XYZ file of C-alpha atoms in Angstrom:
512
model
C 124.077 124.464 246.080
C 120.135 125.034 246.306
C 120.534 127.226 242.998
C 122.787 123.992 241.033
C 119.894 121.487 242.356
C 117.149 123.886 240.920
C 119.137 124.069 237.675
C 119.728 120.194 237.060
C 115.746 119.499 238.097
C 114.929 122.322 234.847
C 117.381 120.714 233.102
C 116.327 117.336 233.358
C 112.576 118.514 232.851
C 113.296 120.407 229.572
C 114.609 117.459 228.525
C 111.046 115.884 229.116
C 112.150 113.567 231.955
C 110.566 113.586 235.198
C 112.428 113.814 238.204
C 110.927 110.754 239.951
C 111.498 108.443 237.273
C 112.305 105.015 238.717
C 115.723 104.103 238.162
C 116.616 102.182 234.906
C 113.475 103.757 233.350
C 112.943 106.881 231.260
C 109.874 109.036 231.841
C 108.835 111.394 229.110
C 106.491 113.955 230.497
C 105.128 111.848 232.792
C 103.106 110.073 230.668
C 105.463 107.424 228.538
C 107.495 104.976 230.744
C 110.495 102.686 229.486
C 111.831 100.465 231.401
C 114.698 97.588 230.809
C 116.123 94.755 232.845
C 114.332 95.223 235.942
C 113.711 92.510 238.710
C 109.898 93.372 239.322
C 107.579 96.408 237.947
C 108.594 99.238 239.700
C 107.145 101.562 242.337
C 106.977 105.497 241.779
C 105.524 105.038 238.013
C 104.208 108.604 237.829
C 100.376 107.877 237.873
C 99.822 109.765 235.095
C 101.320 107.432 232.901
C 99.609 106.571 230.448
C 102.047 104.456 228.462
C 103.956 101.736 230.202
C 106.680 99.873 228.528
C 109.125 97.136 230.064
C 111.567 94.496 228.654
C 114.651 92.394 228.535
C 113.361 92.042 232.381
C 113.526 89.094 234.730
C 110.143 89.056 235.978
C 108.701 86.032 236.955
C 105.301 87.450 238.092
C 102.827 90.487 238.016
C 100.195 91.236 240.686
C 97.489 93.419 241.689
C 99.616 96.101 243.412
C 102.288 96.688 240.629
C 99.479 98.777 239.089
C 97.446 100.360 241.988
C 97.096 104.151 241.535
C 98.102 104.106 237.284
C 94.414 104.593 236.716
C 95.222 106.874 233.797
C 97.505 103.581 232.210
C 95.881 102.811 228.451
C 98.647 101.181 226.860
C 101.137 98.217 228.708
C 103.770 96.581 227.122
C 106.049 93.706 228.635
C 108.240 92.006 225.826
C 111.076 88.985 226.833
C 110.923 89.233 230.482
C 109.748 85.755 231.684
C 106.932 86.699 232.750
C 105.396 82.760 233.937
C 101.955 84.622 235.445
C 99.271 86.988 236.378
C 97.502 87.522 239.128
C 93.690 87.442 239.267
C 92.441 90.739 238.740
C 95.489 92.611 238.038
C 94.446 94.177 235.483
C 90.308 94.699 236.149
C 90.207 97.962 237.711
C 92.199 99.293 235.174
C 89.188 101.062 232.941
C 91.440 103.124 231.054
C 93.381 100.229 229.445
C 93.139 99.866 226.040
C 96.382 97.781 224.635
C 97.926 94.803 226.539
C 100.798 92.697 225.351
C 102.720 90.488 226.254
C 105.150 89.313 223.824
C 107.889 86.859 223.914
C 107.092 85.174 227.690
C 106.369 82.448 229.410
C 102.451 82.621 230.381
C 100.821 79.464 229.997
C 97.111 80.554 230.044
C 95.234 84.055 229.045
C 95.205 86.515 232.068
C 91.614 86.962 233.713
C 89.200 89.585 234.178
C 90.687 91.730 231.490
C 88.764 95.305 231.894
C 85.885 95.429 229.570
C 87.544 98.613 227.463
C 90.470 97.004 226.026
C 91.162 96.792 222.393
C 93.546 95.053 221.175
C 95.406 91.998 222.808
C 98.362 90.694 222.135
C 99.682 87.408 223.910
C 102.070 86.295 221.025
C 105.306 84.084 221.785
C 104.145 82.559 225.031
C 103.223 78.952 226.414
C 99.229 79.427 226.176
C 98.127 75.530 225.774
C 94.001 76.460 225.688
C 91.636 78.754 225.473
C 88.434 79.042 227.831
C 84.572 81.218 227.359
C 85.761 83.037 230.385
C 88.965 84.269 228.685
C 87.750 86.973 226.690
C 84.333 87.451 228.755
C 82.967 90.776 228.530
C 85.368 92.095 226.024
C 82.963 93.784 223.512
C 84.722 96.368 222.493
C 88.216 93.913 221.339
C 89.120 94.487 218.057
C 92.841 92.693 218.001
C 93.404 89.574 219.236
C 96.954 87.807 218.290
C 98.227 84.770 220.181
C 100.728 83.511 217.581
C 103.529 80.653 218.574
C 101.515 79.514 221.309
C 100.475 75.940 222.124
C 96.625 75.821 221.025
C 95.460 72.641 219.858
C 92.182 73.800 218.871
C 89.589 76.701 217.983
C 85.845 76.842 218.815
C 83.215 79.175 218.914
C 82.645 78.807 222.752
C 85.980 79.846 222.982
C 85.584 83.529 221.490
C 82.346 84.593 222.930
C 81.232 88.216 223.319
C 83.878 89.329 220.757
C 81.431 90.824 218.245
C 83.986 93.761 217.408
C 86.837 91.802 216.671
C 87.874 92.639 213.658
C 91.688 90.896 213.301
C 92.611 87.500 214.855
C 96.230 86.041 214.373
C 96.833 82.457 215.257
C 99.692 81.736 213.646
C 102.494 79.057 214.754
C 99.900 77.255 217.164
C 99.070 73.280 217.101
C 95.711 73.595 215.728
C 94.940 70.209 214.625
C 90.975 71.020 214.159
C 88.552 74.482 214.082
C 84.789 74.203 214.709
C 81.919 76.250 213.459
C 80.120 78.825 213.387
C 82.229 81.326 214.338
C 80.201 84.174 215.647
C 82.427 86.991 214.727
C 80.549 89.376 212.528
C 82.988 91.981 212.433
C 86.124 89.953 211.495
C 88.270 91.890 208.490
C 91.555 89.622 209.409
C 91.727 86.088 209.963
C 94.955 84.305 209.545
C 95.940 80.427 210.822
C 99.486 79.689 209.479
C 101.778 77.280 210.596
C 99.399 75.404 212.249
C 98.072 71.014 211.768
C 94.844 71.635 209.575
C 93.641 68.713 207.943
C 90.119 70.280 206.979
C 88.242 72.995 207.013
C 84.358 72.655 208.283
C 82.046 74.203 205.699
C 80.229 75.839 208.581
C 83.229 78.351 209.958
C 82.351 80.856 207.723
C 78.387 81.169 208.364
C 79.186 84.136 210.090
C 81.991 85.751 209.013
C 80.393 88.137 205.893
C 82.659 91.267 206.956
C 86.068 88.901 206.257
C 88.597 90.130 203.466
C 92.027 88.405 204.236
C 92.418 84.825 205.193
C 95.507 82.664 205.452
C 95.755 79.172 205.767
C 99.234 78.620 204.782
C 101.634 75.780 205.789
C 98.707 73.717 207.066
C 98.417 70.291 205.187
C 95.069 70.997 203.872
C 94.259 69.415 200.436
C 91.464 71.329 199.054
C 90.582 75.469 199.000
C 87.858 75.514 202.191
C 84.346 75.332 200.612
C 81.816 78.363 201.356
C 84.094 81.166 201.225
C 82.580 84.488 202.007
C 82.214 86.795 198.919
C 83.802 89.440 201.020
C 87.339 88.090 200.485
C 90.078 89.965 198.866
C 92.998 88.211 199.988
C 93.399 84.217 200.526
C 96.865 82.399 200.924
C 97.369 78.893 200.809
C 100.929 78.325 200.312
C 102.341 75.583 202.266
C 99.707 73.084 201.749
C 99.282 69.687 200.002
C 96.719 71.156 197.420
C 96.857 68.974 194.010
C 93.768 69.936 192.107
C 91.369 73.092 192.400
C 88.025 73.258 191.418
C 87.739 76.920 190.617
C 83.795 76.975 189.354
C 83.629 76.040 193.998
C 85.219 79.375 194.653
C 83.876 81.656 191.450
C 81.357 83.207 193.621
C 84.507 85.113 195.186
C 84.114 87.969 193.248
C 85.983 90.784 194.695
C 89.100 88.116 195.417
C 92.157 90.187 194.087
C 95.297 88.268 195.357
C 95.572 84.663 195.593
C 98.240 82.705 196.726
C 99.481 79.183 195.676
C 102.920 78.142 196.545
C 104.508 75.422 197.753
C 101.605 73.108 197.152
C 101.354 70.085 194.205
C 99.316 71.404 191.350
C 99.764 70.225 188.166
C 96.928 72.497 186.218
C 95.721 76.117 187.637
C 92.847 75.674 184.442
C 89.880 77.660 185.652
C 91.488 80.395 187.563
C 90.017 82.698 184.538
C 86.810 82.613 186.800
C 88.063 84.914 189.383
C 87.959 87.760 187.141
C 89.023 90.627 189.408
C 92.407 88.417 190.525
C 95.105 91.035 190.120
C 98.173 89.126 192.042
C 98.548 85.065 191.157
C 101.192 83.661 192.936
C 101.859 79.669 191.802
C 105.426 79.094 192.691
C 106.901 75.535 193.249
C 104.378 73.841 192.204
C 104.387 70.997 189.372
C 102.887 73.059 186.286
C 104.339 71.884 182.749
C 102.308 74.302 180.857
C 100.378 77.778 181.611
C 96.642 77.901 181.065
C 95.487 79.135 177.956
C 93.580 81.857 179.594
C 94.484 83.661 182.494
C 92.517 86.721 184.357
C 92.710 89.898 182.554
C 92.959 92.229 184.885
C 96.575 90.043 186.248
C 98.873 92.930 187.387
C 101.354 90.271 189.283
C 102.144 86.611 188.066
C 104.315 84.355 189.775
C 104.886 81.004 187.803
C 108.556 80.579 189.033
C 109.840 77.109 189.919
C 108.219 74.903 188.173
C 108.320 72.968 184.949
C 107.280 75.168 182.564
C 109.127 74.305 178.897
C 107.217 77.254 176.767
C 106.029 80.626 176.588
C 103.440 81.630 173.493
C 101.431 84.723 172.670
C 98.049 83.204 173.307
C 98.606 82.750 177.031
C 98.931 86.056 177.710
C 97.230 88.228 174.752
C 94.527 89.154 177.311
C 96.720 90.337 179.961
C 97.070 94.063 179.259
C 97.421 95.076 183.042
C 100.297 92.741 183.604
C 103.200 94.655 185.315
C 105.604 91.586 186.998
C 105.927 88.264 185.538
C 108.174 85.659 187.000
C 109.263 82.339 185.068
C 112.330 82.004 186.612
C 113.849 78.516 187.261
C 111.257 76.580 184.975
C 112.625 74.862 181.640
C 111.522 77.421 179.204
C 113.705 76.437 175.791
C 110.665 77.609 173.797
C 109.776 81.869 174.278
C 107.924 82.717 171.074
C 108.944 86.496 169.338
C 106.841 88.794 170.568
C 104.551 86.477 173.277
C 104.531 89.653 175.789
C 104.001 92.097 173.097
C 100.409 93.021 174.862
C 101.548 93.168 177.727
C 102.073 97.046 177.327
C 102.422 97.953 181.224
C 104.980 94.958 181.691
C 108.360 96.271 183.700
C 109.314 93.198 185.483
C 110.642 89.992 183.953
C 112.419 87.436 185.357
C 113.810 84.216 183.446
C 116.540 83.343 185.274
C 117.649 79.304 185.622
C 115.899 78.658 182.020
C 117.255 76.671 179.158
C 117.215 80.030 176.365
C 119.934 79.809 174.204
C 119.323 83.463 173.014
C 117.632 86.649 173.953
C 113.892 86.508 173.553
C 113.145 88.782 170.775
C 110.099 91.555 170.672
C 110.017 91.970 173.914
C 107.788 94.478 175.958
C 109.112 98.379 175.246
C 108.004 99.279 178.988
C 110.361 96.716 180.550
C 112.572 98.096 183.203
C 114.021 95.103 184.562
C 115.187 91.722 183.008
C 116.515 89.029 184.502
C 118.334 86.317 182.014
C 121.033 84.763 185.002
C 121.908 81.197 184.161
C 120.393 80.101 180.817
C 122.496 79.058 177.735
C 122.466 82.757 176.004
C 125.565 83.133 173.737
C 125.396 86.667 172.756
C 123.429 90.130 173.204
C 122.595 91.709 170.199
C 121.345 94.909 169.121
C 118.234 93.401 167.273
C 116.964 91.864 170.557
C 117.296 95.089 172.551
C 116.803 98.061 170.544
C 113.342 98.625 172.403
C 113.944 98.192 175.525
C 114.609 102.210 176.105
C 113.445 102.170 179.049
C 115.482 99.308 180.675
C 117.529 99.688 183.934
C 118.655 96.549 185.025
C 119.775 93.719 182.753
C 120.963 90.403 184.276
C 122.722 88.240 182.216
C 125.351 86.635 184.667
C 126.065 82.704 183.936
C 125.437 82.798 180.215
C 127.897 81.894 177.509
C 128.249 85.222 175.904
C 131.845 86.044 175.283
C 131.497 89.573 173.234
C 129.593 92.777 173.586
C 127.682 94.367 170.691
C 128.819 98.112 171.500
C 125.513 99.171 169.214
C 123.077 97.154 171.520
C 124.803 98.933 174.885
C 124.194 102.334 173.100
C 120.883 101.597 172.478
C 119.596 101.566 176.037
C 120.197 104.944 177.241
C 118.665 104.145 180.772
C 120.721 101.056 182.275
C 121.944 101.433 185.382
C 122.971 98.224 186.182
C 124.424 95.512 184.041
C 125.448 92.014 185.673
C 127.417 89.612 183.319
C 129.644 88.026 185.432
C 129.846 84.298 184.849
C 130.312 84.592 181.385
C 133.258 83.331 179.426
C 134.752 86.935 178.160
C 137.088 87.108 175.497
C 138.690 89.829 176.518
C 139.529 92.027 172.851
C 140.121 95.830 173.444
C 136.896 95.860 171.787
C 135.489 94.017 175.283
C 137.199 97.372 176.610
C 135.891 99.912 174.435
C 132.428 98.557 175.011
C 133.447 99.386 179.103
C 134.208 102.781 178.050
C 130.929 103.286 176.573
C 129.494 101.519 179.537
C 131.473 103.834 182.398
C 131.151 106.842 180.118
C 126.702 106.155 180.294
C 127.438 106.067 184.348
C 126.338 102.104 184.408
C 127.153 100.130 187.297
C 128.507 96.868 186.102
C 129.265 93.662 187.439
C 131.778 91.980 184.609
C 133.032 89.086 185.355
C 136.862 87.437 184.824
C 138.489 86.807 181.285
C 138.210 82.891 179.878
C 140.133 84.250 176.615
C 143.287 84.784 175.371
C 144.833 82.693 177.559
C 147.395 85.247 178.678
C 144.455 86.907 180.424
C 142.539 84.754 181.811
C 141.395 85.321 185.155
C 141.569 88.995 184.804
C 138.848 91.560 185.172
C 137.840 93.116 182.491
C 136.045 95.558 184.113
C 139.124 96.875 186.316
C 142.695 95.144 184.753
C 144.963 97.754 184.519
C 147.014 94.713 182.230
C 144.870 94.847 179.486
C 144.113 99.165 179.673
C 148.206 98.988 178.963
C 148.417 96.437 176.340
C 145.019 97.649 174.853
C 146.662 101.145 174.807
C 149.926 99.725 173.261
C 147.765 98.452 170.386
C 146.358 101.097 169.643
C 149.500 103.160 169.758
C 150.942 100.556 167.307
C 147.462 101.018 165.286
C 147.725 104.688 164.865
C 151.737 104.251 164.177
C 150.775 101.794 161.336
C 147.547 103.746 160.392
C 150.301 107.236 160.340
C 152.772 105.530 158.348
C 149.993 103.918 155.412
C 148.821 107.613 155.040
C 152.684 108.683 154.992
C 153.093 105.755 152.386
C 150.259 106.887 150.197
C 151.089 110.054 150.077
C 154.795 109.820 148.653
C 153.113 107.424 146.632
C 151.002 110.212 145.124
C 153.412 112.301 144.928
C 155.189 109.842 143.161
C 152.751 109.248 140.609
C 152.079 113.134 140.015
C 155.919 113.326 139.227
C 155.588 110.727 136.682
C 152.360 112.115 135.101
C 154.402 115.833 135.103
C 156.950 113.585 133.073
C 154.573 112.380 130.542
C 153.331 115.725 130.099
C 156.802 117.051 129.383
C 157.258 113.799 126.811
C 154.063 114.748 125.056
C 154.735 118.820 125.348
C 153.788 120.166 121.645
C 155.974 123.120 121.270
């Protein structure tokens, strides 16, 4: 008996869980706890734990003693377990601690005395309805802060003292209706305020923040970019807002901005944007633009123009943009794509022009495309002479078009496609439709054809999969070859025919 005890407690060690775990927890080598559905924290954490994760739990409150003797705890994790409160001090003796969260509870305020080593802080999903100096007092060395979907009305500097190594803060999905400045946060990389009840932006907020390279202020109902922008920036997003007009020569001191995001807002002219010269992503989507500037960055790798009402696409717009890899037009009311308007666009493998009005194929397009995307325009019919170049294409989309015939040649042409979508179309389903399926199976493309609209004894069918029209397709051509057999059997009785009568004509004129 001793002996079978011995063996399960090696057993259940090899396996690198301790043998005092507390029940519905797992202990890897004493050091990383799990714990679900549990009433209260536990007692018997090994204390040298150093990782402590609960959730799914039902517990209401946390105090003092649910973490006396884990003085080697640095990490402690409590997701969706109700938690309403702390206790004062819980967590201040606790010098080792570097990560708290607390995701997905019910705390209505930030717990106190947090121990002066911790790093990163985490309080998203919870009922927080303020923030106070004495919050974050004496947390120097913080350098995440994230209390997303909370209930914060506002954000001041007297409410992040002493943070001067904070270097990401994530209020997202609060109430914010107003931020004040300065904010003294020197080392601040990350600052993002989405979802939130900004009006305006104090010029002042930034004073401090010189270090900052990604800001968000989307789905606020902000009607201008914030003024005084640090030069720092790489990243800004303001998508979701009520922006109608941007002065660009305000922000052209953002020199090392790279991505820039617009959607979702009410412009009617992006003009100007050519002053951020180092913008490689400019996303503009759902807006109101009728026309695209004449000049755009040129070092654009990423342009998103989709959803609006854009009726034309010429070569001037986009002769500069040699770096362009992904351009999106898609659900504008393009009628108008000039030949060869992308033809400098030589890294281009991404074009989408979905929902348009085209009636054909645009012609000249980039040889480096890889994908196009043509669903739901007017297009009639797919021709070698508009795809010849595209040798390097993989996905073509033409579902919801009007073509009703394949042009075998222009499927031959593109010896990478992989995927072919043309479905919606009104097929006219010819066994010349299904020789253009054998070539298609025979290259190892994955298509998506559609239903027959002609003759009307197939309509309905598949063309891609009707065993009906393999049968009659093969009757034809078993008639074909029968017909084809009995023309050559025809001819050649007729030739023999008409070498007997020349042998006769020789034998009339025979000289003896």
């Amino acid at each position: 008996m001793h002996l079978l005890c011995a063996g399960l407690l090696w057993l259940s060690l090899s396996n690198g869980l301790s043998a005092d775990c507390p029940g519905r927890c797992s202990c890897e080598s004493r050091q990383f706890v799990q714990c679900y559905r549990l009433m209260e924290v536990p007692s018997g954490i090994p204390s040298t734990t150093k990782s402590l994760y609960i959730s799914h739990s039902r517990i209401q409150h946390l105090q003092l003693s649910n973490f006396t003797g884990l003085l080697a705890l640095e990490d402690f994790i409590l997701l969706a377990s109700g938690t309403e409160s702390v206790e004062n001090d819980t967590f201040k003796t606790l010098s080792t601690l570097r990560t708290l969260e607390f995701w997905k509870n019910k705390l209505r305020r930030v717990p106190s005395a947090l121990p002066a080593n911790l790093e990163v802080l985490k309080l998203n999903d919870n009922s927080i309805c303020a923030l106070h100096a004495s919050d974050f007092e004496g947390l120097k060395k913080l350098k995440v802060l994230e209390l997303k979907n909370n209930l914060i009305s506002s954000l001041s500097p007297s409410m992040l003292p002493s943070l001067i190594s904070l270097r990401s803060l994530m209020v997202d999905g609060n109430n914010i209706e107003s931020i004040a400045g300065p904010l003294s946060l020197p080392h601040l990389k990350h600052m993002s305020m989405e979802n939130n009840k900004l009006h305006l932006i104090p010029g002042n907020v930034f004073t401090s923040l010189q270090n900052l390279q990604f800001l968000s202020f989307s789905g606020n109902f902000l009607t201008k970019i914030p003024t005084n922008l640090p030069k720092s920036l790489l990243s800004l997003k303001m998508e979701r807002n009520q922006l109608k007009v941007i002065r660009f020569r305000d922000v052209r001191h953002l020199e090392n901005l790279s991505r820039l995001y617009l959607s979702e807002n009410f412009l009617s002219s992006i003009d100007g944007v050519q002053l951020l010269t180092n913008l490689t992503t400019l996303e503009v989507s759902q807006n109101r633009l009728q026309t695209l500037p004449p000049r755009l960055p040129a070092r654009l790798q990423k342009l998103d123009c989709s959803s609006n009402f854009i009726q034309k696409v010429t070569a001037p717009e986009f002769q500069d943009l040699r770096d362009l890899k992904h351009l999106f037009l898609d659900n504008n009311v393009v009628s108008v794509f000039e030949a060869g308007a992308l033809q400098r666009c030589s890294q281009l493998s991404n074009l989408a022009l979905e929902q348009n009005l085209l009636l054909s194929i645009p012609l000249r397009l980039p040889k480096t495309l890889a994908r196009l995307d043509l669903k739901g325009n007017a297009i009639q019919n797919m021709s070698e002479r508009e795809l010849r170049d595209l040798k390097l294409l993989q996905v073509l989309n033409l579902r919801n078009n009007k073509i009703s015939a394949l042009d075998l040649k222009a499927l031959e042409g593109l010896p990478r496609l992989r995927h072919l979508y043309l479905d919606g179309n009104p097929w006219n389903c010819t066994c010349s439709v299904l020789r253009a399926r054998e070539v298609l199976k025979a290259k190892g493309t994955d298509v998506k054809g559609g239903q027959c609209a002609a003759p009307a004894e197939r309509q309905g069918e598949s063309w891609m999969s009707s065993k009906k029209i393999v049968r009659q397709c093969e009757h034809h051509l078993h008639q074909n070859e029968k017909s084809k057999e009995s023309k050559k059997k025809s001819k050649l009785e007729d030739s023999s025919s008409i070498r007997l009568s020349m042998d006769d004509d020789d034998d009339d004129y025979e000289i003896d």
